[in-house]
Every structure is written in structure tokens, then in C-alpha cells.
Coordinates of C-alpha atoms and ligand atoms in Angstrom, one line a residue:
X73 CA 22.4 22.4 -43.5
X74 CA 20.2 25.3 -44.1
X75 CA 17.8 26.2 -46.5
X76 CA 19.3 29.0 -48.5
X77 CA 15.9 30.0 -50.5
X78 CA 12.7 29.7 -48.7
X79 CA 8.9 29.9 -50.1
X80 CA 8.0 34.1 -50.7
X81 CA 6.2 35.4 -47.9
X82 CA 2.4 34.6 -48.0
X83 CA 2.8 31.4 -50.2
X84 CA 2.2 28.3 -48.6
X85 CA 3.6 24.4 -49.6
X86 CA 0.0 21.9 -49.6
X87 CA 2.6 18.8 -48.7
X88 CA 1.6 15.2 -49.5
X89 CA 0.6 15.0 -45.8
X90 CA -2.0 17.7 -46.3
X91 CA -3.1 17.9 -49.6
X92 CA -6.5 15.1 -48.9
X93 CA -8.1 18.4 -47.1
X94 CA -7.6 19.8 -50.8
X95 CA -8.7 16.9 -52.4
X96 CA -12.3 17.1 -50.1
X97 CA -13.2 20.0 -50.6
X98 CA -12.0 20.3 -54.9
X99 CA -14.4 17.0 -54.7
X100 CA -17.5 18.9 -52.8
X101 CA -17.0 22.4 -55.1
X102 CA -17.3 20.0 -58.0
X103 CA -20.3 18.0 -57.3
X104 CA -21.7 21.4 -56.6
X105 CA -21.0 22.9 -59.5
X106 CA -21.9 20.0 -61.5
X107 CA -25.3 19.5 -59.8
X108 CA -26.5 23.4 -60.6
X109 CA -25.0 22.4 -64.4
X110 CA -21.8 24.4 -64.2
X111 CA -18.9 23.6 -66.6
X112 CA -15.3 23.7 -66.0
X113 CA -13.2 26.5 -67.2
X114 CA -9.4 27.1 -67.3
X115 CA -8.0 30.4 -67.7
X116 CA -4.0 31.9 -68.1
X117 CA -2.6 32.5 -64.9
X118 CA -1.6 36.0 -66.0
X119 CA -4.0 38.6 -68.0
X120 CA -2.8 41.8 -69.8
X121 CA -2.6 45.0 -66.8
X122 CA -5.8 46.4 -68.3
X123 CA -8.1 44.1 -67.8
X124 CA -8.1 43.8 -64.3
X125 CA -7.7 47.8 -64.1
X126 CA -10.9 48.6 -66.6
X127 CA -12.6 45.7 -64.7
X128 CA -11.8 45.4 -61.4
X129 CA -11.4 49.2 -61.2
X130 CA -9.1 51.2 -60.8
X131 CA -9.8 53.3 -57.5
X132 CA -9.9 49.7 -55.6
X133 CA -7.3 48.1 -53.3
X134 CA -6.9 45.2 -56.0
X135 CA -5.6 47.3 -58.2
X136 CA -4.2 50.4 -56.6
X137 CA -2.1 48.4 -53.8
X138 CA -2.4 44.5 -54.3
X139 CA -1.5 43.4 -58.2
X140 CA 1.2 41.4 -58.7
X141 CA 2.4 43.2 -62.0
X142 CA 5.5 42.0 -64.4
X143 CA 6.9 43.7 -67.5
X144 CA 8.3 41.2 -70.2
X145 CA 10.6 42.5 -72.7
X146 CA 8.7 44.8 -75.3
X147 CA 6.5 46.9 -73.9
X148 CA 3.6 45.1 -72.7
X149 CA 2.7 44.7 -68.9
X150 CA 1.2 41.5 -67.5
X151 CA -0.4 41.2 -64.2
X152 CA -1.2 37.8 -62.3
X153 CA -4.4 37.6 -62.0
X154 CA -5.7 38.7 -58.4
X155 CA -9.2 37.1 -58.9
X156 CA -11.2 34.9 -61.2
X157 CA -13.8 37.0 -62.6
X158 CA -11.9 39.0 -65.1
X159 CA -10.3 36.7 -66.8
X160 CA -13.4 34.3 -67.1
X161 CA -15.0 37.0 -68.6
X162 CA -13.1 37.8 -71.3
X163 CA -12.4 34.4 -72.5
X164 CA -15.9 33.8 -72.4
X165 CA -15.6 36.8 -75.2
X166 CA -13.1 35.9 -76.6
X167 CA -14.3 32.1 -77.9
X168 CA -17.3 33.3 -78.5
X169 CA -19.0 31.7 -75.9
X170 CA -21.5 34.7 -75.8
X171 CA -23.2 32.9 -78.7
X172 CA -23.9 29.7 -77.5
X173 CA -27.2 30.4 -75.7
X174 CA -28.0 31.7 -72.7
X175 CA -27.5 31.3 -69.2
X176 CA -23.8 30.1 -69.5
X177 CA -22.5 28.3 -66.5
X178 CA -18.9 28.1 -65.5
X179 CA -17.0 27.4 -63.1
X180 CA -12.9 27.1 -61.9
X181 CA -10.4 26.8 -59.0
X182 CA -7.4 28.5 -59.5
X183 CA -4.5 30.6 -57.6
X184 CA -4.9 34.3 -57.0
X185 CA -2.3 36.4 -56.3
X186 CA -2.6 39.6 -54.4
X187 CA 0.3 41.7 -52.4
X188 CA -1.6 42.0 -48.7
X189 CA -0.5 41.6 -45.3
X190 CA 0.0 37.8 -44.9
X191 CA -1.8 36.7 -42.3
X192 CA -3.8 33.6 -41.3
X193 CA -6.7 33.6 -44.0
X194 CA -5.2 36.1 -46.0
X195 CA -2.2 35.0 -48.3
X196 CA -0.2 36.5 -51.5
X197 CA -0.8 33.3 -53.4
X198 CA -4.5 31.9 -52.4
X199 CA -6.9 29.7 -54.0
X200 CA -10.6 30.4 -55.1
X201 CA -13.1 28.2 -56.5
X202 CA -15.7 30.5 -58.4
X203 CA -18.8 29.9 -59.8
X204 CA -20.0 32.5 -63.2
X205 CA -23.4 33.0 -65.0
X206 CA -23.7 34.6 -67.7
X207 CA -26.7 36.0 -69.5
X208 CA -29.3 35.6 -66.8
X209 CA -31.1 39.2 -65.9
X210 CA -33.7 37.7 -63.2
X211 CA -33.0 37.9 -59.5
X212 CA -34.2 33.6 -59.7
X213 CA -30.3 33.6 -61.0
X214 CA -29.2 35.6 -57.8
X215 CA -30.8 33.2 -56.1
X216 CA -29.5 30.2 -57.7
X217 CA -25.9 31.3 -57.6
X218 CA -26.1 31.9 -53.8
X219 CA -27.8 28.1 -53.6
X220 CA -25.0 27.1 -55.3
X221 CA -22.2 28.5 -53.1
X222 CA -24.7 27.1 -50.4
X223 CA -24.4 24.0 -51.1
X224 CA -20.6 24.0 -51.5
X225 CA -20.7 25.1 -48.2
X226 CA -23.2 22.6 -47.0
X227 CA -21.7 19.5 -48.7
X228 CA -18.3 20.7 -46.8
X229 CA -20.1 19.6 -43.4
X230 CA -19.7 23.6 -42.4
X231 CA -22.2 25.0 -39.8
X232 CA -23.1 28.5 -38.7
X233 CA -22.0 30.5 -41.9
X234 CA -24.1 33.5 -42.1
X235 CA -25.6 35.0 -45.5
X236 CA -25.7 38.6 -45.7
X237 CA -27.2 40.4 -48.6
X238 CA -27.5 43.6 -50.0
X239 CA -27.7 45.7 -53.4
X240 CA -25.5 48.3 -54.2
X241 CA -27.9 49.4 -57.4
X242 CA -27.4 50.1 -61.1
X243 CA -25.6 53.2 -62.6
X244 CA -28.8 55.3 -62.2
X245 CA -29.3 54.6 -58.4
X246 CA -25.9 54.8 -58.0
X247 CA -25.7 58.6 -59.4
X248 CA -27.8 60.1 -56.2
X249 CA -25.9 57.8 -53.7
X250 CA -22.7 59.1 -54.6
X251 CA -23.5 62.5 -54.2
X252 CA -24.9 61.9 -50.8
X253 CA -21.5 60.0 -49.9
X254 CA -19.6 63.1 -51.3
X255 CA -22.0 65.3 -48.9
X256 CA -20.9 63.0 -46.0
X257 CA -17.2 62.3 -46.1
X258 CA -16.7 65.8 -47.6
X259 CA -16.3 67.8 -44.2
X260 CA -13.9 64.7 -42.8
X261 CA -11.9 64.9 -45.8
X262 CA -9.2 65.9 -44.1
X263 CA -9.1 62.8 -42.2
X264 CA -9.7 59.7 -44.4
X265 CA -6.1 57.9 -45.7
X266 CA -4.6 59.7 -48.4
X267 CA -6.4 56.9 -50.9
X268 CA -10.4 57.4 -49.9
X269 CA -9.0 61.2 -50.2
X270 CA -8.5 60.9 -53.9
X271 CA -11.3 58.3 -54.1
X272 CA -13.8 61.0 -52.5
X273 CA -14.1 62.1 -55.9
X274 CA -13.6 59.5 -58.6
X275 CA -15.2 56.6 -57.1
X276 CA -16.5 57.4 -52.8
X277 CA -17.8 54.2 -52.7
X278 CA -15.1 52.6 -52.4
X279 CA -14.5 54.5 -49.1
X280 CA -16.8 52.7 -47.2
X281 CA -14.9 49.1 -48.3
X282 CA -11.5 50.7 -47.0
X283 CA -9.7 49.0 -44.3
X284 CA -7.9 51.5 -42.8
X285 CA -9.1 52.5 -39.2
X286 CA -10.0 55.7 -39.1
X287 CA -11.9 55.8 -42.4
X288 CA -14.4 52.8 -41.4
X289 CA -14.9 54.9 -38.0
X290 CA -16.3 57.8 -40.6
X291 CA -17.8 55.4 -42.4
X292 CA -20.1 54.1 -39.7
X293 CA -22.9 56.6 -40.5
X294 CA -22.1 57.1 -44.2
X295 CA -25.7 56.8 -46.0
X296 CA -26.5 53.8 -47.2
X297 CA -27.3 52.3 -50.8
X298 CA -30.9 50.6 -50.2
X299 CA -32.5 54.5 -49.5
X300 CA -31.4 55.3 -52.6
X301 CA -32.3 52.1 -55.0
X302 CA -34.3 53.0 -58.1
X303 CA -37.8 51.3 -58.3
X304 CA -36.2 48.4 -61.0
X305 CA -32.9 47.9 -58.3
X306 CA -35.6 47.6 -55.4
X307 CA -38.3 45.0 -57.5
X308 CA -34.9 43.1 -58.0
X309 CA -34.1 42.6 -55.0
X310 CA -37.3 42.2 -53.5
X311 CA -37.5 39.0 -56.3
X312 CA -34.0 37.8 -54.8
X313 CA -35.7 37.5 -51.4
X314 CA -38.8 36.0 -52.5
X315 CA -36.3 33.4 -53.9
X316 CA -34.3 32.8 -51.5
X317 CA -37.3 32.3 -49.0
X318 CA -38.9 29.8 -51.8
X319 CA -35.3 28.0 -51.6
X320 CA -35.3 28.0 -47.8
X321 CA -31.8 30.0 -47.4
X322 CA -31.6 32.3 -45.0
X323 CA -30.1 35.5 -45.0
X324 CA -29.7 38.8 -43.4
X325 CA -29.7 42.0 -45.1
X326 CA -26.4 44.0 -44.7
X327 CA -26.5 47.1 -46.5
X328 CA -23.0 48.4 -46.0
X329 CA -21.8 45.3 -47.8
X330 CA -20.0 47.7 -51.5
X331 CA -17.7 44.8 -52.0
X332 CA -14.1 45.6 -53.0
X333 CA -14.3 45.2 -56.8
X334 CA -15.6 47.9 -59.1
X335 CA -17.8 45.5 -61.5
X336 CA -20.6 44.5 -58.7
X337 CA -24.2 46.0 -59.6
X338 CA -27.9 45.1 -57.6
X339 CA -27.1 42.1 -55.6
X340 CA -23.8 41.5 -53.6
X341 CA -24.0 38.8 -50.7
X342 CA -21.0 37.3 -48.4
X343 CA -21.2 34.0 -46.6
X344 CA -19.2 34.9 -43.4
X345 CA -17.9 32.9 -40.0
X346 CA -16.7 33.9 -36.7
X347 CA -14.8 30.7 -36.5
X348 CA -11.4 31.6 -38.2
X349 CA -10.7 34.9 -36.7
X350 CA -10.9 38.5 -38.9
X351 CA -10.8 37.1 -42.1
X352 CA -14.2 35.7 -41.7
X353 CA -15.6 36.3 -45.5
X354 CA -15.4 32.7 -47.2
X355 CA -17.1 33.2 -50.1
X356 CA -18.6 36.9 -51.5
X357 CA -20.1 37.4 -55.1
X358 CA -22.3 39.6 -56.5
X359 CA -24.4 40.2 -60.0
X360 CA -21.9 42.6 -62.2
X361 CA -24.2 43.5 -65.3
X362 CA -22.0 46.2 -66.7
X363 CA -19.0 44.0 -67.0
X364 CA -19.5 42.3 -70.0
X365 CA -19.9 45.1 -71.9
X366 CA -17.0 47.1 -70.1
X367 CA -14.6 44.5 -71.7
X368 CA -16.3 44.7 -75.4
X369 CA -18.8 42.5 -75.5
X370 CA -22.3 42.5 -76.3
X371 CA -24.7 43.9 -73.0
X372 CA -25.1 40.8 -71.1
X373 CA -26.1 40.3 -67.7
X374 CA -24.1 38.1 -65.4
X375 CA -23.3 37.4 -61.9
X376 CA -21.2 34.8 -59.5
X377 CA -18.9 34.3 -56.8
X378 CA -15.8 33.7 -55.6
X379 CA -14.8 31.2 -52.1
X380 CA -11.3 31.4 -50.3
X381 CA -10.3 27.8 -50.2
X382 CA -7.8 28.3 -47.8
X383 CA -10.2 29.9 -45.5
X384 CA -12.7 26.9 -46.0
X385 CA -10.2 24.7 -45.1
X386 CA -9.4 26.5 -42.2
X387 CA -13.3 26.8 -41.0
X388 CA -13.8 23.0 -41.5
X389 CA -10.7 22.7 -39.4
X390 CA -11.8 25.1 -36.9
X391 CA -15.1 23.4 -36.7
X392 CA -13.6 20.0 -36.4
X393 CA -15.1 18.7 -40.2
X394 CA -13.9 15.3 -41.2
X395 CA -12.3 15.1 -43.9
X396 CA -12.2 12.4 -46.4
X397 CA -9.3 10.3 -46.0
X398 CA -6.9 9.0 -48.9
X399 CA -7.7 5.7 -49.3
X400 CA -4.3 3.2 -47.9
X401 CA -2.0 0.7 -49.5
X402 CA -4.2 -2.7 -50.1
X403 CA -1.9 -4.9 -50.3
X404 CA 2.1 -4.7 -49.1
X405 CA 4.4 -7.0 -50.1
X406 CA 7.3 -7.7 -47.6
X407 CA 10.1 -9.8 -49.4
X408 CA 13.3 -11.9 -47.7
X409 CA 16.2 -11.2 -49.3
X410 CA 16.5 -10.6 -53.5
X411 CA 14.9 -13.6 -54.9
X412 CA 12.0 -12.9 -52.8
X413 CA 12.1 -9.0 -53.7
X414 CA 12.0 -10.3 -57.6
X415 CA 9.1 -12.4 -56.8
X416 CA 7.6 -9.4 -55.1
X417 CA 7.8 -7.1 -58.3
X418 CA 6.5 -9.6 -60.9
X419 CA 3.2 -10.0 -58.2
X420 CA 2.7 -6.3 -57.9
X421 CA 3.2 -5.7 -61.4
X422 CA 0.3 -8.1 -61.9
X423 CA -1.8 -7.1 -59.1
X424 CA -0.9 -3.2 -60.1
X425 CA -2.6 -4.3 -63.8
X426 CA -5.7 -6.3 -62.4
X427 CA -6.5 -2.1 -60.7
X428 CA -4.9 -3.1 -57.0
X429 CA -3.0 -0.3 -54.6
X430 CA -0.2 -2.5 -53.9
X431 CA 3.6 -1.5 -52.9
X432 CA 6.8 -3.4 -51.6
X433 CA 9.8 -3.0 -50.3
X434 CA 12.5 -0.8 -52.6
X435 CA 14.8 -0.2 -50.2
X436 CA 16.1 -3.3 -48.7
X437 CA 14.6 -2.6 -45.3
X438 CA 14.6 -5.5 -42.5
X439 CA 11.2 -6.9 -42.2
X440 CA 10.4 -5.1 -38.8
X441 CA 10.9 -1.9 -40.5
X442 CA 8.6 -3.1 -43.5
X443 CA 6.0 -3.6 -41.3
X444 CA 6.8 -0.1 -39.9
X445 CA 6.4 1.0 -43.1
X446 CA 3.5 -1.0 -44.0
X447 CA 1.5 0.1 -41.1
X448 CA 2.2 4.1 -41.9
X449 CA 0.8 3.4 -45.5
X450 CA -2.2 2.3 -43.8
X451 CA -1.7 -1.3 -45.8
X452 CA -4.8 -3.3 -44.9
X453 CA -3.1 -6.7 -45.8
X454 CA 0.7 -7.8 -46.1
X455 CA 1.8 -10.8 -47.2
X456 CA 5.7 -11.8 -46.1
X457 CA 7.3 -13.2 -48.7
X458 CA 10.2 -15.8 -48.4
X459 CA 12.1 -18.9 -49.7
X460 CA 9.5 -21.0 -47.7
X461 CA 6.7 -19.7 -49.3
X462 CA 8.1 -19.0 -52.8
X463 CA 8.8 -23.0 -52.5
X464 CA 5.4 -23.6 -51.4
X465 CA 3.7 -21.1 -53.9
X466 CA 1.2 -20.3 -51.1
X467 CA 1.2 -17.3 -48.6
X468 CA -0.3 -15.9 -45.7
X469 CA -2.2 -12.6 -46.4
X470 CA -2.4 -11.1 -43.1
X471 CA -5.2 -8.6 -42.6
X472 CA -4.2 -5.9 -40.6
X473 CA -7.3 -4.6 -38.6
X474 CA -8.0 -7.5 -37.4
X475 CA -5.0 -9.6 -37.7
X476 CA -6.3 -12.8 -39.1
X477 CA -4.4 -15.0 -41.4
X478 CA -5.9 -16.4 -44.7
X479 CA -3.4 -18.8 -47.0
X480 CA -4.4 -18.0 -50.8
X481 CA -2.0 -20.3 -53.6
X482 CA 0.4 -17.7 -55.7
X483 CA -1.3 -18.6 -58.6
X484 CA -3.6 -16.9 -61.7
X485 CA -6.3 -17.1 -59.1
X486 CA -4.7 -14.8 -56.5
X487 CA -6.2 -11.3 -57.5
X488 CA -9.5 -12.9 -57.7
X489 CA -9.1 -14.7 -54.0
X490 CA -7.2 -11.6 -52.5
X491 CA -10.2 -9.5 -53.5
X492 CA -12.9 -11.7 -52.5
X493 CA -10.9 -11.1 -48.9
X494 CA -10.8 -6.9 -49.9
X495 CA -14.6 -6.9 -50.0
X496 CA -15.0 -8.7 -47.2
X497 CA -12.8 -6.7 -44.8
X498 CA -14.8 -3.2 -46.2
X499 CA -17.6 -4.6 -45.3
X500 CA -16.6 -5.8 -42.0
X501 CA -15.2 -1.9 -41.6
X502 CA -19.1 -1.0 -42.6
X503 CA -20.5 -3.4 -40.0
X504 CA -18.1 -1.7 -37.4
X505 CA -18.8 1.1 -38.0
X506 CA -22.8 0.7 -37.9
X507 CA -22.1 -0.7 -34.4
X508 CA -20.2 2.3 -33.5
X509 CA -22.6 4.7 -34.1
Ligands
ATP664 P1 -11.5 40.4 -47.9 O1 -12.6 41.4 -47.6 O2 -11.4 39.3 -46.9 O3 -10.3 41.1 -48.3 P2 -12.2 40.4 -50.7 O4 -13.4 41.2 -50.7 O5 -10.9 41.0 -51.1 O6 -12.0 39.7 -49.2 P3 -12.9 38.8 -53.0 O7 -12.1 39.6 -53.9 O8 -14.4 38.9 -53.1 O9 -12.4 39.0 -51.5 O10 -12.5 37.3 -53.1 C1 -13.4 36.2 -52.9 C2 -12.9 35.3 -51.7 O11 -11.5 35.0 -51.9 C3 -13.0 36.0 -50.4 O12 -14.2 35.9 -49.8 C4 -12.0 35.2 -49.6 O13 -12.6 34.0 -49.1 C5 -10.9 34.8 -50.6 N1 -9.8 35.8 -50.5 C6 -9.7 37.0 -50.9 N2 -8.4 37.5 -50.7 C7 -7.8 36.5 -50.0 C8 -6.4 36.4 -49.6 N3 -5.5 37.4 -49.7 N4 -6.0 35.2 -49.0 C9 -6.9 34.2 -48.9 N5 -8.2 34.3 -49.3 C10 -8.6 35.4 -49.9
MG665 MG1 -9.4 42.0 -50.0

């Protein structure tokens, strides 16, 4: 038979086979977060159109060529949300989180949705964890948010991600800089994609973030921000390196880094690898001071980040990072026929209560196939259960690493003895191990 619907393009399936590389690094972004005193936030998967065009701009890519946008019936427009940011923000507003004292530290992991070329490392439905902090104005919070996606990265067993920095100014840097990009690109209008044409005047930063070909050839020379920082943008980001050396990250200063969302002001940074190809940015962030007050709120300073998952995954995989396995079956139960098989249930039932992983046979399989079974469950004992030893009331609990045979009485005691034998064979697995190594 075939399939007759198949998954959109650029969406993937995380199977049951897969999904403990998910499970690793959900576990390492939330110690991380947790450690640096960031709080969990959840957020609609969908926003209203105009948040994401007032904040993530409206001359970007985002939002001139990548938004996922539905109409409901009436006559309002809503638009899945293509990042995290937004969204964060304005519930942060809108509970009046703004109140609560300063900084505020949240963080998520979420879908994104975004209508690009699929390709490996860059999907239509991807997933970011992001880090946000809100109401912090000193570059030690620059610092501390790029410590934090450090550590994230760190803790994931990744090596060889590069930091590149740079600050793309405030409004009043920002003023000079633009008219020196309009003197550049100007005499090559003529050339630049039909976008970065129209952009040339509303927003010509955004040229030098465009993908297209030709226009990052003209780009090349474009003028860059850092010669035209105003004497506050440049103390900032001298304080940001300062911090970063007390904090023993290092970095590189990149100053074509603009970043491809309208809200970022001073301090933008990428962590980037060669390891996975052209899609090499894992995480990118930025401090985006304006924002806050863009979407109604009070002037507040805030900054974070944002990290592909799926291209973390695929650098740890790259790069040949364990990941955590899901811990097996502890105990399989193999019955012989249907008295057995009701014997079985009543003793995982019990086992299942006393906080054991333990599974038998549903399916009437023959016992060769139940230890088939058993052994692709990772089961680290079995018992076979039969007439003999439901008469007996004693059975053999096999362990499966190392194949001995310890007789335990089918009794109250059982849990109790049957774990005294669980501790023993982790720490046997321990011992191995130290040997090993
Ligand atoms: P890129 O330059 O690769 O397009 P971006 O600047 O659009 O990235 P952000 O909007 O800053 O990316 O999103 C933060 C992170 O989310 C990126 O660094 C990347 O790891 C991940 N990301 C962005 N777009 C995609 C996508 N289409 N598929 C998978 N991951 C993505
Ligand atoms: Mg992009």
C-alpha cells in the first residue's frame, strides 16, 4: 500500500527511535537555563500578523518572504510564529511581568515556522530553545546571556563552535551608518535583487544580511557599523569584551554580523560551526532595546538568543557526541501459556506500583521470540515464567549482561530481593566501565 498523505515539505517526524537525541539536549538547555536562574515560559503557537511585522520588521526575509500566515473567518490574520522573541515579549507585557522586578529571565523551546528552502539545517517547521532578559541595560548581561548559550553548548559535549561578536549600534549611530550604506549600494542599485532594491531605502541594512548572490558580492566592501558607533554604543561594547575576557569566553569580532531581524540594537553574536555544512549558525542573539517599547510597553532594555535544535543535533552528530541513552526494560517477564501470562500481569502490576520498568508478553509470542523481544528492549533481567515455577513459587531471574541465574521466592519479598540484584548489576556496569577506560 502507499501512503496517500505524506509529512509537508520541510517538516520532519522525531520517531520513538530518535527522540532520546531530543530528550539530551531539552535536558542540557534546561540545566542551563536553570543554573543562570532562567524560568520557563510557554507561549501560543500563533501571534496576531502584526506583531511579528512591527517587531521583527517588515523589510526582513522573516517577514517579507518566510511567514507562515492564516486568515480565520472575520477578518483577523494570524501568523505562526517564525521565532520566539516576539511572542515572549509581548506576553511578558501583557501579564504584567514588566512589574515584577528587574532582570526577568525566561526561557522556552518551541516550534518555529518559516517558508525557506528545506534543506539540511534549515526546515519549515524547526525548533529553538531561546533564552530572554529583560530589564538589564549593562553589557555584564551581554555577557551573561552569551555564557549562558555557552554553556548550553558546552554541557552538549560540542567542540570547536566559534563566537563572533559585533554591535550594530543604537538608533543614533545607526542614523550616519545608513547614509553611508545608501552612499555605497546606491551606484549598484541597479544590480541588487529586486528586495535590497526597495530596501535601499527603507531599511539598507538589511542588504548586507541578504542571501542572494550577487548582493553579498556588493556587499563585501559595504562600510561597516563599528566606524560609525556613537561613544555610549562603543563603551558598551568595550564593557561586553571586558566581560567576556573576565568570564574566559572567547570570541572574535565580526563586524558584518546585522542579523536578520529588525529588533537587534549594540550587541549581536552568533555561535557558528563548520561541521554541519552551510547552515553553520547554531545559536545567534543579540540585545534588542527598542523592542519593548515598539510593542507598548514601558522602555526596557532586554536582550537573548535563539539555538536551532535541529542543527545542534546535527553538530553533536557530526562530531560523534554521545548521547544519553533511554534507560531499558528492568525486568521482562516471559510467561508459558495463559495461566502463566495471568501470573505475569498480577507481578508487573505490583512491581509497576513498587516504581519498576517492567513489561511481558501481550502478544502470545513463543518464548524464543520473547527473548527477541526482550533483548531489543534492552531488558537487563527476565524471568521465564511457567507451570513449574508457578508451582514452585520460585524463579530464575536471569541477568542479561552477564547471564547469571539468581532463584528469588514469588513472594512479598520479591521487589525488595529483585532490586537488591538491580543495584548490584549498575554497579557492576560502573565497575566495567572504570576498567574500560
Ligand atoms: P540563518 O542565517 O541560518 O537563516 P537566522 O538568522 O534566520 O539563521 P534566527 O532567526 O536568529 O536565525 O534564529 C535563531 C536560530 O534558529 C538560528 O541560529 C538557527 O540555529 C535556527 N534556525 C533559523 N532558521 C532555521 C530553519 N529554517 N531551520 C532550522 N533552524 C533554523
Ligand atoms: Mg534565516
Amino acid at each position: 500500500m502507499a501512503l496517500t498523505v505524506k509529512r509537508p515539505k520541510g517538516t520532519q517526524d522525531i520517531t520513538p527511535a530518535e527522540i532520546y537525541k531530543w530528550h539530551t539536549v531539552e535536558r542540557v538547555a534546561k540545566e542551563s537555563a536553570e543554573q543562570f536562574g532562567f524560568r520557563e515560559i510557554r507561549i501560543p503557537t500563533f501571534e496576531d500578523t502584526g506583531l511579528f511585522v512591527r517587531s521583527v520588521g517588515d523589510t526582513t526575509d522573516v517577514v517579507q518572504k518566510e511567514m507562515y500566515t492564516v486568515s480565520a473567518t472575520g477578518d483577523s490574520t494570524f501568523t505562526l510564529r517564525p521565532e520566539g522573541t516576539a511572542g515572549t515579549i509581548r506576553a511578558i507585557i501583557e501579564n504584567g511581568i514588566l512589574n515584577d522586578g528587574f532582570p526577568q529571565k525566561v526561557f522556552y523551546m518551541l516550534s518555529c515556522f518559516r517558508h525557506e528552502k528545506p534543506q539540511a539545517g534549515r526546515l519549515r517547521e524547526f525548533h529553538q530553545f531561546g533564552c530572554e532578559m529583560i530589564g538589564a541595560q549593562n553589557a555584564r548581561a551581554d555577557a551573561d546571556i552569551i555564557a549562558l548559550a555557552k554553556s548550553v553548548i558546552d554541557r552538549a559535549g560540542l567542540k570547536n563552535i566559534q563566537l563572533n561578536i559585533n554591535s550594530i549600534g543604537c538608533k543614533k549611530c545607526r542614523a550616519d551608518f545608513h547614509k553611508a550604506l545608501v552612499d555605497y549600494f546606491t551606484p549598484r542599485k541597479a544590480e541588487l535583487c529586486e528586495t535590497c532594491q526597495e530596501r535601499l531605502d527603507k531599511n539598507p541594512m538589511r542588504i548586507i544580511d541578504c542571501k542572494s548572490p550577487i548582493c553579498s558580492e556588493i556587499a563585501k566592501d559595504a562600510p561597516v557599523i563599528l566606524d560609525y558607533l556613537c561613544d555610549e554604543c562603543k563603551e558598551h561594547f568595550n564593557e561586553l569584551q571586558e566581560n567576556l575576557k573576565a568570564m574566559n569566553i572567547e570570541y572574535s569580532i565580526n563586524p558584518k554580523i546585522v542579523r536578520g531581524l529588525d529588533y537587534y540594537t549594540k550587541t549581536v553574536f552568533e555561535f557558528i560551526t563548520t561541521d554541519i555544512g552551510a547552515q553553520g549558525t547554531v545559536c545567534g542573539g543579540g540585545r534588542y532595546d527598542g523592542l519593548i517599547e515598539t510593542l507598548g510597553g514601558a522602555p526596557t532594555p532586554a536582550l537573548g538568543f535563539g539555538m536551532g535544535l535541529e542543527r545542534l543535533i546535527l553538530t553533536m552528530e557530526s562530531q560523534g557526541v554521545e548521547f544519553e541513552q533511554p534507560s531499558g526494560c528492568e525486568l521482562y517477564i516471559a510467561p508459558m501459556g495463559d495461566k502463566a501470562a495471568r501470573a505475569a500481569a498480577s507481578l508487573v502490576a505490583r512491581l509497576r506500583e513498587e516504581g519498576f520498568y517492567t513489561e511481558y508478553d501481550l502478544i502470545g509470542r513463543s518464548l524464543k521470540a520473547q527473548m527477541k523481544y526482550a533483548d531489543k528492549i534492552g531488558a537487563k533481567f527476565v524471568i521465564v515464567l511457567g507451570d513449574n515455577e508457578l508451582e514452585q513459587k520460585t524463579v530464575k531471574v536471569k541477568n542479561m549482561t552477564t547471564g547469571e541465574q539468581t532463584e528469588l521466592a514469588l513472594d512479598d519479598s520479591f521487589g525488595d530481593k529483585f532490586s537488591d540484584l538491580l543495584m548490584a548489576s549498575i554497579f557492576d556496569k560502573l565497575d566495567r566501565e572504570e576498567e574500560q577506560k
